[in-house]
mmCIF file with all atom_site columns, C-alpha atoms in Angstrom:
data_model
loop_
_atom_site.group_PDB
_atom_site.id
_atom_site.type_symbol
_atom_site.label_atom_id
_atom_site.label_alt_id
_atom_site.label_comp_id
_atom_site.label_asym_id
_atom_site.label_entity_id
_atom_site.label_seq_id
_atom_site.pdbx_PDB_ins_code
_atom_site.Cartn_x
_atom_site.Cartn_y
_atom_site.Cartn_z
_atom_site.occupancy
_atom_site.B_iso_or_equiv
_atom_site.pdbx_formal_charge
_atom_site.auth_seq_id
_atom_site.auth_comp_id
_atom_site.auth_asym_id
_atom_site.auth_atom_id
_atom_site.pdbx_PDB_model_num
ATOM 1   C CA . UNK C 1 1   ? 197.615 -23.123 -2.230  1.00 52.00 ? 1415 UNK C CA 1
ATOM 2   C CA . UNK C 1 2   ? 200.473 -23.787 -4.627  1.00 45.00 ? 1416 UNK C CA 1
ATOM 3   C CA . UNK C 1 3   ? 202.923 -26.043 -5.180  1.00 37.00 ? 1417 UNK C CA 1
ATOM 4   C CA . UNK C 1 4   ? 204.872 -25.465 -2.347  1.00 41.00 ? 1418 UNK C CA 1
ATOM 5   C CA . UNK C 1 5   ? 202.278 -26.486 -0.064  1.00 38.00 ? 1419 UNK C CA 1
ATOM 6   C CA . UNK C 1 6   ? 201.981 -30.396 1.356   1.00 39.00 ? 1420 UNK C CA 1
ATOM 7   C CA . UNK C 1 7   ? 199.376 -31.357 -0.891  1.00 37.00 ? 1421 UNK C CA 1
ATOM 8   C CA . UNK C 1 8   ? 196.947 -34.160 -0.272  1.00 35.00 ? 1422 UNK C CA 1
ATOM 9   C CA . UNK C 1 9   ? 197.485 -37.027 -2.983  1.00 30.00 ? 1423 UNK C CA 1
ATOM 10  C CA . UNK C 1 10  ? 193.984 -38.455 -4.824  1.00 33.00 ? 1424 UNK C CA 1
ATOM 11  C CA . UNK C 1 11  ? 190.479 -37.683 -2.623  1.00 34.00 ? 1425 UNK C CA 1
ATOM 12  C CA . UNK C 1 12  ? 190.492 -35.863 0.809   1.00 32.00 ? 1426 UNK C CA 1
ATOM 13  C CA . UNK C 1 13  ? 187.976 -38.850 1.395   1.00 34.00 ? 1427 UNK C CA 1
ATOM 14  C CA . UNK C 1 14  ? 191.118 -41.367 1.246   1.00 35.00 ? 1428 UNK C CA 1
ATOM 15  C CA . UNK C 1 15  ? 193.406 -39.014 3.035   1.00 41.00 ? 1429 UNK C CA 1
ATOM 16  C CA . UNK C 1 16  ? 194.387 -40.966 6.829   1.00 41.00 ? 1430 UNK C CA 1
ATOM 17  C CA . UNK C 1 17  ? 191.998 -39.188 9.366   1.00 38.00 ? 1431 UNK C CA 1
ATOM 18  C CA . UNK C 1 18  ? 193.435 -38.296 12.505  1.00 53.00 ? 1432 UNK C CA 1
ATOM 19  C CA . UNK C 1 19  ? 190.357 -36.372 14.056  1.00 58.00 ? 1433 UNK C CA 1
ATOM 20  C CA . UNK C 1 20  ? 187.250 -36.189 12.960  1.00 79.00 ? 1434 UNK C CA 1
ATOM 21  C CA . UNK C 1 21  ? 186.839 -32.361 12.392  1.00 74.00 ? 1435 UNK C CA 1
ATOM 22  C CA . UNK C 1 22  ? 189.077 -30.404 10.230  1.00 82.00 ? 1436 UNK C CA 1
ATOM 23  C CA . UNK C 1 23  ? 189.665 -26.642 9.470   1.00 86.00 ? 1437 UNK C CA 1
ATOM 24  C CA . UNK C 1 24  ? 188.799 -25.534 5.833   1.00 92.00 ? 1438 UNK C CA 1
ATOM 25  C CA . UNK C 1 25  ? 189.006 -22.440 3.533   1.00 95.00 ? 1439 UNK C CA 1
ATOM 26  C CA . UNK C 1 26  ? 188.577 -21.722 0.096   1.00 96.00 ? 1440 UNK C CA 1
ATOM 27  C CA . UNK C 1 27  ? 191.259 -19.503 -1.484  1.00 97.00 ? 1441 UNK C CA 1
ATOM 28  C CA . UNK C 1 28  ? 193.414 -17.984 -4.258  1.00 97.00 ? 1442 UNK C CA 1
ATOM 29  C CA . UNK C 1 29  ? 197.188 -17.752 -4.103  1.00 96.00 ? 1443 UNK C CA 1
ATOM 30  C CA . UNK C 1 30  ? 200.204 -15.686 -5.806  1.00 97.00 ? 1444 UNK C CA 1
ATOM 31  C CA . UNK C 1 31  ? 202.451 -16.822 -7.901  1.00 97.00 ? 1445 UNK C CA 1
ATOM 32  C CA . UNK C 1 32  ? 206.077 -17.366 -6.794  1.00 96.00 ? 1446 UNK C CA 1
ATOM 33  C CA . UNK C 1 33  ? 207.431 -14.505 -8.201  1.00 96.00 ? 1447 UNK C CA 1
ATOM 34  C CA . UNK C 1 34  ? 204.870 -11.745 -6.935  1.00 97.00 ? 1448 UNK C CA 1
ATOM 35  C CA . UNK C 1 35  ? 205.273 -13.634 -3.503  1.00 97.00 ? 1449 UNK C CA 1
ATOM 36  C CA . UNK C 1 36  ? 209.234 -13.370 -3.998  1.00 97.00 ? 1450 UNK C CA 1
ATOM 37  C CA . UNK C 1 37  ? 209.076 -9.271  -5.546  1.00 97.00 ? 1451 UNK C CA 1
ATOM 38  C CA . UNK C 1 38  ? 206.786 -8.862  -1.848  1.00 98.00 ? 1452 UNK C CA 1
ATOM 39  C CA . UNK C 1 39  ? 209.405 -10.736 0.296   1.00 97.00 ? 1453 UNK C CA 1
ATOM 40  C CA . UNK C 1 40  ? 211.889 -8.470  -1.060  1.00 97.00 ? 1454 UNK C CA 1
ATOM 41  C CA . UNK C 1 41  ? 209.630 -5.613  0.422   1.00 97.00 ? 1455 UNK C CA 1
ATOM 42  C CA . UNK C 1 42  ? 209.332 -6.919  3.674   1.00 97.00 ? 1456 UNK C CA 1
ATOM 43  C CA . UNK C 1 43  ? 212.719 -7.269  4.312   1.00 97.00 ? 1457 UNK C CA 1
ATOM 44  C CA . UNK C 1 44  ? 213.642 -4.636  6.304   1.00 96.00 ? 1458 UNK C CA 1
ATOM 45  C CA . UNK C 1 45  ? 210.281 -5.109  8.090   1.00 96.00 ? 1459 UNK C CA 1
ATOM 46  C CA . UNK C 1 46  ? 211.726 -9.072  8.516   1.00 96.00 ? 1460 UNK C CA 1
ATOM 47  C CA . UNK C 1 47  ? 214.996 -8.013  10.456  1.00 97.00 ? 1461 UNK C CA 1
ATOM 48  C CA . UNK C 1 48  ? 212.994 -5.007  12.247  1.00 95.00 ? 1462 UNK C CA 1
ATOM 49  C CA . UNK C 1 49  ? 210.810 -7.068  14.114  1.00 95.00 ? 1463 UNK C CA 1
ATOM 50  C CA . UNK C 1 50  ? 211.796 -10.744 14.199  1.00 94.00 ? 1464 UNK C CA 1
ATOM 51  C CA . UNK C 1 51  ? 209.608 -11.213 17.378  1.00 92.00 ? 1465 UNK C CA 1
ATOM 52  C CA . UNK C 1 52  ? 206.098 -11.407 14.948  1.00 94.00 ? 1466 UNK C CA 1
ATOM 53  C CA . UNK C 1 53  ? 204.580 -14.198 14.283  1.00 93.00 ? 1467 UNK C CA 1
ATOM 54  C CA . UNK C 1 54  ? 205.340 -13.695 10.547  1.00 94.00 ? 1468 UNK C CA 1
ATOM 55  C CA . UNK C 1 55  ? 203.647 -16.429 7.835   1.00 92.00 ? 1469 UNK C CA 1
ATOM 56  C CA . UNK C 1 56  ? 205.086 -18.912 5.783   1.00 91.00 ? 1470 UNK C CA 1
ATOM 57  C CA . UNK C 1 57  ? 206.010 -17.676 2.241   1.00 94.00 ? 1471 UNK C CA 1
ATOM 58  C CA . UNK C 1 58  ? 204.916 -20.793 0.610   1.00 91.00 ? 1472 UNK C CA 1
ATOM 59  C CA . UNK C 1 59  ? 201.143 -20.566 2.350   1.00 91.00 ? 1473 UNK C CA 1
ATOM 60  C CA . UNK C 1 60  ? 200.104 -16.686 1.595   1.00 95.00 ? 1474 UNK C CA 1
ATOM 61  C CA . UNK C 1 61  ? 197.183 -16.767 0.368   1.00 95.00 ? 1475 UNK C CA 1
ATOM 62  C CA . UNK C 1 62  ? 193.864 -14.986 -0.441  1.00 97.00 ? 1476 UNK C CA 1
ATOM 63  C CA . UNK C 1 63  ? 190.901 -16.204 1.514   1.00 96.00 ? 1477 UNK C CA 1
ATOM 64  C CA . UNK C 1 64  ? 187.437 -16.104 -0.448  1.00 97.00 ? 1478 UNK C CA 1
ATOM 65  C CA . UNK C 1 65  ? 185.797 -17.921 2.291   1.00 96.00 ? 1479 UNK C CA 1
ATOM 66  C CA . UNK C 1 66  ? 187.150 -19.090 5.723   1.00 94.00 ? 1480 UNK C CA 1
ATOM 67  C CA . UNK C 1 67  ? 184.533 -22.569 6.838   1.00 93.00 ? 1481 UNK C CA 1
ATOM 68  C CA . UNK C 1 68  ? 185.708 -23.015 9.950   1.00 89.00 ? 1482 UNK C CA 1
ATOM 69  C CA . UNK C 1 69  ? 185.769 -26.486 11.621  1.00 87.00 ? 1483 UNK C CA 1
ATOM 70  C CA . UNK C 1 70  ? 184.140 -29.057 9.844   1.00 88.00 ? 1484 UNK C CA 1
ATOM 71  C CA . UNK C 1 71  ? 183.108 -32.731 10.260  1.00 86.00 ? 1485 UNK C CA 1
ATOM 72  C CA . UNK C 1 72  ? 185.978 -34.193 7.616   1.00 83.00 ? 1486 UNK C CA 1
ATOM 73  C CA . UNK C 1 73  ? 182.706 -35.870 5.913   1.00 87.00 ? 1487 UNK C CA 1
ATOM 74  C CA . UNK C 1 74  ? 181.509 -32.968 4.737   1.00 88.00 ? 1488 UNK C CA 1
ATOM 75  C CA . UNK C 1 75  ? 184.023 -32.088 3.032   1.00 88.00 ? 1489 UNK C CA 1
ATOM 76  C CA . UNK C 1 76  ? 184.199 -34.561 0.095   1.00 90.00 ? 1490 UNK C CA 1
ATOM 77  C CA . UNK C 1 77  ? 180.535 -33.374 -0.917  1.00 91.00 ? 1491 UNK C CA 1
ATOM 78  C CA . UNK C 1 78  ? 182.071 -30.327 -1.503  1.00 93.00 ? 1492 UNK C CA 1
ATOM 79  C CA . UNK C 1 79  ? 183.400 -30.745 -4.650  1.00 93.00 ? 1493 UNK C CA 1
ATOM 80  C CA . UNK C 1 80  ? 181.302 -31.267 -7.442  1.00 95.00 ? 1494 UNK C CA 1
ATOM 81  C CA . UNK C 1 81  ? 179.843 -27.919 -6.652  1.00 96.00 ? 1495 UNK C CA 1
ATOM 82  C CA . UNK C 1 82  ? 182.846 -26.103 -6.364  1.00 96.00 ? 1496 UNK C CA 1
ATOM 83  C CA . UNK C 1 83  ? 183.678 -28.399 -9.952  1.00 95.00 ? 1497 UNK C CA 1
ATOM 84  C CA . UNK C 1 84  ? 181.042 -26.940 -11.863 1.00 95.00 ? 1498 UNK C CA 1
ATOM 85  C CA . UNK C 1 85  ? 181.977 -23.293 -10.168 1.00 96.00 ? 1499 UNK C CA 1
ATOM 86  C CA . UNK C 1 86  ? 185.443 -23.109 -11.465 1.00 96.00 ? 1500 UNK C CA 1
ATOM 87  C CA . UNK C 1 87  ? 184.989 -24.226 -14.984 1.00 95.00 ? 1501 UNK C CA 1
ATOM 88  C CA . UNK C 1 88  ? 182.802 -21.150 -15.129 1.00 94.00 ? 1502 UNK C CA 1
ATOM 89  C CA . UNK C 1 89  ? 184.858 -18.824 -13.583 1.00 96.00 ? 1503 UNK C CA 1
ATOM 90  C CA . UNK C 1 90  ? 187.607 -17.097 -15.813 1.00 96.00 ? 1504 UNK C CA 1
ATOM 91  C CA . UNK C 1 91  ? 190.969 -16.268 -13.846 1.00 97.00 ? 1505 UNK C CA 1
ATOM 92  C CA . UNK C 1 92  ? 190.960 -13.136 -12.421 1.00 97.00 ? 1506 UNK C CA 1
ATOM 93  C CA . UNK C 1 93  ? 194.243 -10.307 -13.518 1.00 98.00 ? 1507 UNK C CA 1
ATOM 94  C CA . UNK C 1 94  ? 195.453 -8.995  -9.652  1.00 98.00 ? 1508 UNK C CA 1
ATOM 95  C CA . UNK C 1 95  ? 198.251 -7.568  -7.814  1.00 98.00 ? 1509 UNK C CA 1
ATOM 96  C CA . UNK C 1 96  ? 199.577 -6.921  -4.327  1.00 98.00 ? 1510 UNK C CA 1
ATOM 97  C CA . UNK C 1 97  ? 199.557 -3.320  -3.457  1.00 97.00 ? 1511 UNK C CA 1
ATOM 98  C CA . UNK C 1 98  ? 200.619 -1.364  0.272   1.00 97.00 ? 1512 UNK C CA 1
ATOM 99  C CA . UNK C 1 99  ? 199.440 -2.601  3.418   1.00 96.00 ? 1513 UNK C CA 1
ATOM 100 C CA . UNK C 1 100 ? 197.548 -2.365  6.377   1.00 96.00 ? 1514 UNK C CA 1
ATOM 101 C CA . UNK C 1 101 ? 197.108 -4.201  9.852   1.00 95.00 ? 1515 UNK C CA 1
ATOM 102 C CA . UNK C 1 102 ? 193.772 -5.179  11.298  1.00 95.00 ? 1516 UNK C CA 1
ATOM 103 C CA . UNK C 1 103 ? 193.276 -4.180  15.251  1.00 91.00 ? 1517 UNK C CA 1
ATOM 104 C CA . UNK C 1 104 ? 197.186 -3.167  15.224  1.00 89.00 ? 1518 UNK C CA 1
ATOM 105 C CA . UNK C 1 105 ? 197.458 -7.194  15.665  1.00 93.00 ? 1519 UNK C CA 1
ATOM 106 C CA . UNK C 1 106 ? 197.353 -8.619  11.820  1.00 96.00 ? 1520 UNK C CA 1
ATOM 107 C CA . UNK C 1 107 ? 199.488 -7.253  9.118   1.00 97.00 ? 1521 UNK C CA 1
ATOM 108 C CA . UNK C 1 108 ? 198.526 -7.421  5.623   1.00 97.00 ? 1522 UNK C CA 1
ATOM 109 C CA . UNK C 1 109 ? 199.272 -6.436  1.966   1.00 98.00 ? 1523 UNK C CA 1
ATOM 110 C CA . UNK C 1 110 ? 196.188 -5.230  0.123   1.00 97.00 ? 1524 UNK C CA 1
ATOM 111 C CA . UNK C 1 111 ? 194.983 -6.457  -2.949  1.00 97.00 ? 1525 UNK C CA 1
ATOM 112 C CA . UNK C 1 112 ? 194.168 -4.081  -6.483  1.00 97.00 ? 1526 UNK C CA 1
ATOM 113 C CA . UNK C 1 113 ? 192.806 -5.258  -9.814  1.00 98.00 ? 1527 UNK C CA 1
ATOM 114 C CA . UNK C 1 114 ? 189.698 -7.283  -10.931 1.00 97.00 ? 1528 UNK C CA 1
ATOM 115 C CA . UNK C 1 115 ? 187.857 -6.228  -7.550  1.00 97.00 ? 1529 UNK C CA 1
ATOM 116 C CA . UNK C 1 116 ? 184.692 -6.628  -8.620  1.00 97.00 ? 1530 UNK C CA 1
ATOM 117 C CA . UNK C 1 117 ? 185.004 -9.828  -10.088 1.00 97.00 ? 1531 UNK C CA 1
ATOM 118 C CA . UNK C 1 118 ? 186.883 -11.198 -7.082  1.00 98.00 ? 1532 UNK C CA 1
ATOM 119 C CA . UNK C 1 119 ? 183.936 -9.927  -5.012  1.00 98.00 ? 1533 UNK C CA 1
ATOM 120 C CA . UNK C 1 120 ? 181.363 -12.101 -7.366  1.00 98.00 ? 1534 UNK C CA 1
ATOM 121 C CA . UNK C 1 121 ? 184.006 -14.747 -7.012  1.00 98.00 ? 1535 UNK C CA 1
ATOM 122 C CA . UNK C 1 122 ? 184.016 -14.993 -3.044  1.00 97.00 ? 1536 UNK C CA 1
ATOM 123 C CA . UNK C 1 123 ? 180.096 -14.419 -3.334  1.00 97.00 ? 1537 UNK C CA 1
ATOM 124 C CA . UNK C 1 124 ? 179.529 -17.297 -5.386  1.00 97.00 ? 1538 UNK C CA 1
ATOM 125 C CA . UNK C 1 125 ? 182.361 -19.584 -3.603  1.00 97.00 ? 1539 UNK C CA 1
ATOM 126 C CA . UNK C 1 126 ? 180.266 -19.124 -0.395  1.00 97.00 ? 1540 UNK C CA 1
ATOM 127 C CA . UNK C 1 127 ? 176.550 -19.374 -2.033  1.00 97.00 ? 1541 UNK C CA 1
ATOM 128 C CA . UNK C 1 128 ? 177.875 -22.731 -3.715  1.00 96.00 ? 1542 UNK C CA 1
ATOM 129 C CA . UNK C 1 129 ? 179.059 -24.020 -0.224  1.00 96.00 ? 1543 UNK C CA 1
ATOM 130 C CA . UNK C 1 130 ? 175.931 -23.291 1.644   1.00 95.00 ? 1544 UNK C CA 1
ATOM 131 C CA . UNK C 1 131 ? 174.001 -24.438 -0.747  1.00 95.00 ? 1545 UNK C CA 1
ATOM 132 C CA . UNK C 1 132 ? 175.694 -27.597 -0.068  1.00 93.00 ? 1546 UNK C CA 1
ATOM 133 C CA . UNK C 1 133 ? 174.380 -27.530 3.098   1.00 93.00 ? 1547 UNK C CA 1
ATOM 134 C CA . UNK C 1 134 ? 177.944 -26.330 5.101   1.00 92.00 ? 1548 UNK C CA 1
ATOM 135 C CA . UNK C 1 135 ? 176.628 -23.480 7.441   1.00 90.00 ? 1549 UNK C CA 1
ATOM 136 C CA . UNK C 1 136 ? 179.802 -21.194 8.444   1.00 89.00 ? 1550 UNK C CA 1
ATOM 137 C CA . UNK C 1 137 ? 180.029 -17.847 9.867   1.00 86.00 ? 1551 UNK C CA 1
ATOM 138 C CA . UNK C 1 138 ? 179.542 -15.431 7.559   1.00 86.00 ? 1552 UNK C CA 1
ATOM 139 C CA . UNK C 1 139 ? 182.447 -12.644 7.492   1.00 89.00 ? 1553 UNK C CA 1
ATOM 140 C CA . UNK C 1 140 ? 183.092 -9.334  5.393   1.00 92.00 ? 1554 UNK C CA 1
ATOM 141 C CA . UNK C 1 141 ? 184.917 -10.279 2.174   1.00 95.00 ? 1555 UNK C CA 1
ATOM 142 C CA . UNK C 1 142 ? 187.743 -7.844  2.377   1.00 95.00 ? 1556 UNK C CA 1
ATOM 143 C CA . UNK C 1 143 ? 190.770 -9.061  0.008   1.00 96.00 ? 1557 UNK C CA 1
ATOM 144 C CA . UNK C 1 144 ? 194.277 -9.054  1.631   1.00 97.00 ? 1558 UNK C CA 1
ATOM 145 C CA . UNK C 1 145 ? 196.899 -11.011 2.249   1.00 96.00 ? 1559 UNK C CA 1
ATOM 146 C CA . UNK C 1 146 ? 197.664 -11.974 6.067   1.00 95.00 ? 1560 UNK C CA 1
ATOM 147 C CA . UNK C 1 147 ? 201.724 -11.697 6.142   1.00 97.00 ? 1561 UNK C CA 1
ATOM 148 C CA . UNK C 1 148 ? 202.287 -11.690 10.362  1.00 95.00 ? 1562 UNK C CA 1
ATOM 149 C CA . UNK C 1 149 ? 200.552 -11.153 13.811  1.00 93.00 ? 1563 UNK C CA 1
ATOM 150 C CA . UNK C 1 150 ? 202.166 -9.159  16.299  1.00 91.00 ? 1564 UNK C CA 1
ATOM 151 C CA . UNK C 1 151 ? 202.662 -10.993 20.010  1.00 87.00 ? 1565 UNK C CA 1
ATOM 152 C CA . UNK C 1 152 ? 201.347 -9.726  23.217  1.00 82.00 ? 1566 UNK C CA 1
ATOM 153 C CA . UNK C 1 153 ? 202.245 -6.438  23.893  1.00 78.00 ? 1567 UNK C CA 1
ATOM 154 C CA . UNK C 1 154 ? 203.592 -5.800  20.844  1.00 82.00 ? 1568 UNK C CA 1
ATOM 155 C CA . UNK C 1 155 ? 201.495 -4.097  18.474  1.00 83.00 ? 1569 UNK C CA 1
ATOM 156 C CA . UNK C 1 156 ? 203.299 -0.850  17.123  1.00 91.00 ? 1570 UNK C CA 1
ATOM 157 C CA . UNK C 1 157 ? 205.569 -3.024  15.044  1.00 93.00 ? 1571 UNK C CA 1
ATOM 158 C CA . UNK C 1 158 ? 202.447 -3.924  13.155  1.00 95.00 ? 1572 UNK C CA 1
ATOM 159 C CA . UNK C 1 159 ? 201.519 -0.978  12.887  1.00 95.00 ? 1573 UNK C CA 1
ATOM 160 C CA . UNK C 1 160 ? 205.102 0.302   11.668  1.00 95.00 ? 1574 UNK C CA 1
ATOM 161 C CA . UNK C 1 161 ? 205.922 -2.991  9.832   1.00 96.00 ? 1575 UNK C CA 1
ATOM 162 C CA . UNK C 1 162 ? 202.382 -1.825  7.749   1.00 96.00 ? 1576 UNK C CA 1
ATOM 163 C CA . UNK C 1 163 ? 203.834 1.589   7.266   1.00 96.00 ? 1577 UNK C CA 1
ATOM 164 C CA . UNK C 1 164 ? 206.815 0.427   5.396   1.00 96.00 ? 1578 UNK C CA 1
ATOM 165 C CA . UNK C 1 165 ? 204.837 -1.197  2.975   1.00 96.00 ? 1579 UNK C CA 1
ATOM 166 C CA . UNK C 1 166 ? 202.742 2.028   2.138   1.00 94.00 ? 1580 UNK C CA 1
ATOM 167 C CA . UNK C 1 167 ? 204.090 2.534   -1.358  1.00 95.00 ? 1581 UNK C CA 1
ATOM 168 C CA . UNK C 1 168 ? 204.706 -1.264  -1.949  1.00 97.00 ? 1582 UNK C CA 1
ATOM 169 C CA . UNK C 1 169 ? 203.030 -1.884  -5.750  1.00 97.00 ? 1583 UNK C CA 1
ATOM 170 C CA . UNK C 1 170 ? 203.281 -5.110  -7.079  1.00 97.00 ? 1584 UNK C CA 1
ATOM 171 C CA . UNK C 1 171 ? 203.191 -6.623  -10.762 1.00 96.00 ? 1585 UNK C CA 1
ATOM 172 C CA . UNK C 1 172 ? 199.873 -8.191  -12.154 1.00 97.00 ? 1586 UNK C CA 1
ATOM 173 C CA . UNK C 1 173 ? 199.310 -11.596 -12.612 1.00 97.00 ? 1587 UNK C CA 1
ATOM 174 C CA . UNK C 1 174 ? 197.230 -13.886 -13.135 1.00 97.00 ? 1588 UNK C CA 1
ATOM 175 C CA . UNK C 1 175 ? 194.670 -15.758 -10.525 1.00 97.00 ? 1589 UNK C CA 1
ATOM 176 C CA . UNK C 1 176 ? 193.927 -19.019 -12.097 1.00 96.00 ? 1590 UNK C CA 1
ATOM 177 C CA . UNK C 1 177 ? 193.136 -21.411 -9.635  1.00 97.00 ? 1591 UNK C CA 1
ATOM 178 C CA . UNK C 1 178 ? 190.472 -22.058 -6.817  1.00 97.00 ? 1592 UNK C CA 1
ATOM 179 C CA . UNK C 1 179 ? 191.948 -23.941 -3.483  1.00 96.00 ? 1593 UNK C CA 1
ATOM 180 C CA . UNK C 1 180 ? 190.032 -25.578 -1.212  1.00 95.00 ? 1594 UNK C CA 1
ATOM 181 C CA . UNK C 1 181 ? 193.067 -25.774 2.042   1.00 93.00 ? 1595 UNK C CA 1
ATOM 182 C CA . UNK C 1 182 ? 193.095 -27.477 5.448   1.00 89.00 ? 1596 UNK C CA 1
ATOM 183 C CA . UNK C 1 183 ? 194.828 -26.394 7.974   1.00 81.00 ? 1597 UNK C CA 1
ATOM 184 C CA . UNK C 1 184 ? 196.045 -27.724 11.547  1.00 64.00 ? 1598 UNK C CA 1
ATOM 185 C CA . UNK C 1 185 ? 194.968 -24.565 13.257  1.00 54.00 ? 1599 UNK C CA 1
ATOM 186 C CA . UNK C 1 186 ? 194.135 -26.052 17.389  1.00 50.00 ? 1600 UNK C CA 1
ATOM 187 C CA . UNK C 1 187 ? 196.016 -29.168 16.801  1.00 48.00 ? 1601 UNK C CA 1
ATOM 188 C CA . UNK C 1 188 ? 199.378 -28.661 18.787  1.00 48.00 ? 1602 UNK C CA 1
ATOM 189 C CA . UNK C 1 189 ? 202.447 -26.434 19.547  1.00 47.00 ? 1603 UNK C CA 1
ATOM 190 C CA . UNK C 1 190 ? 204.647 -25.525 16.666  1.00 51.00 ? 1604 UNK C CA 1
ATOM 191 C CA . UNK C 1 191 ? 203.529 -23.320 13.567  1.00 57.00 ? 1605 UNK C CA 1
ATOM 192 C CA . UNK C 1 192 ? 200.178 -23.147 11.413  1.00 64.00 ? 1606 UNK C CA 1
ATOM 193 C CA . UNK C 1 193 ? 200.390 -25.855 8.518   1.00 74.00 ? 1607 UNK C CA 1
ATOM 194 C CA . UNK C 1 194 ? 198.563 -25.602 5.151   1.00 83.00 ? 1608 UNK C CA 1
ATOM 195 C CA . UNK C 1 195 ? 197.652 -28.772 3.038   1.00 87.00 ? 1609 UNK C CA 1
ATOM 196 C CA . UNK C 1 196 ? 195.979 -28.299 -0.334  1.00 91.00 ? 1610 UNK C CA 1
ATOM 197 C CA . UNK C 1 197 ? 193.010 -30.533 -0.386  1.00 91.00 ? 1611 UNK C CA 1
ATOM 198 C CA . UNK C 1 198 ? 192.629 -30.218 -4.084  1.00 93.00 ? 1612 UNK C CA 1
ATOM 199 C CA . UNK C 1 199 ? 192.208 -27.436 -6.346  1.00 95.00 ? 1613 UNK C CA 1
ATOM 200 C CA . UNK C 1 200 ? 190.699 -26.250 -9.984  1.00 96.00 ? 1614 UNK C CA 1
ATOM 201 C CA . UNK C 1 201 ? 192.104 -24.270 -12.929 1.00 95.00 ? 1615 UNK C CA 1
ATOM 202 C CA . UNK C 1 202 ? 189.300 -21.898 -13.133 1.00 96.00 ? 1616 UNK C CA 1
ATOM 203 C CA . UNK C 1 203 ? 187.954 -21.837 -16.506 1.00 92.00 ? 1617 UNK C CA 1
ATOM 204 C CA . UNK C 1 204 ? 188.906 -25.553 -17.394 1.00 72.00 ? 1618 UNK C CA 1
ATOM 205 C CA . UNK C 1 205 ? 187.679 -27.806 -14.188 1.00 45.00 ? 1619 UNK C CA 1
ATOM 206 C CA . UNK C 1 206 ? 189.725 -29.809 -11.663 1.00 46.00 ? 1620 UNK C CA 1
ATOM 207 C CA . UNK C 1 207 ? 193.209 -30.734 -12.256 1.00 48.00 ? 1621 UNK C CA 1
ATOM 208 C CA . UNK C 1 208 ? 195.130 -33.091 -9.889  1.00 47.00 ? 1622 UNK C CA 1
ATOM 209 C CA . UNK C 1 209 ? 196.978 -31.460 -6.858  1.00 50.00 ? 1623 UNK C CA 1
#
């Protein structure tokens, strides 16, 4: 979703396949320094409970709308669409604020700010893709920011790691780009990898990743 990520050089359409589905989102992402004043936060909640399953810094991210497995060919298509989208979106002014857990499993940090426009934003995001013909489960947009999942057995420290971040309010800044991110989600042991497939400023159309 940023920089940080392992992002995908020229086409996803070039890019070496190794299977023939992939796992795709579309999302928005912090900037390094609201990412870094939330680390901060979640300190104590880091050497409290070192058994979650906590997130990579680098891949937080805001997830307008979550495609599921896809046939990598139709995911090239995608992007004229979601060309035209972003040069007509303006950036949206946000901020992290508190936090919550879904199911006592999935701790998050809430998001405040231009709500309603990132509401229009996911809308549109998922119109555009289905009316490129990608069919995906269709979910409740409800903006957050996954940080950790607790392991088996294990839920109150989501549930207290979510408490600690009750008065957590973080600056504003500025959402300016669109992200369309694999990820290796199935594929193997080890830890959940992002990969930027390519991304737009909105407001001004594609830009290299």
């Amino acid at each position: 979703m940023n920089e940080s990520l392992e992002p995908v050089s020229g086409s996803f359409a070039t890019e070496p396949v190794r299977a023939a589905t992939t796992r795709v989102f579309l999302a928005l992402a912090p900037p390094d320094d609201a990412k870094d004043e939330l680390a901060r936060a979640l300190g104590p909640a880091y050497a409290a409970y070192p058994r979650m399953r906590w997130n990579r810094i680098e891949d937080w991210h805001i997830t307008l709308a979550f495609l599921g497995e896809l046939p990598v060919t139709a995911v090239p298509p995608l992007t004229p669409a979601l060309t035209e989208l972003a040069a007509r979106r303006a950036p949206l002014r946000l901020a992290l604020q508190g936090g919550g857990h879904f199911d006592e499993r999935v701790l998050w940090s809430g998001i405040t700010g231009d709500l309603e426009e990132l509401h229009s934003l996911a809308a549109e995001v998922r119109a555009v893709v289905r009316g490129c013909g990608v069919h995906f489960p269709e979910r409740v947009f409800r903006p957050h920011l996954t940080l950790a999942r607790s392991r088996r057995g294990d839920q109150a420290a989501t549930v207290e790691a979510a408490a600690g971040l009750a008065g957590f309010a973080g600056r504003a800044w500025v959402a300016g780009r669109l992200y369309l991110v694999g990820s290796n989600v199935g594929r193997g042991p080890g830890p959940i990898r992002y990969r930027t497939i390519e991304a737009w400023d909105l407001g001004r159309g594609p830009e290299p990743v």
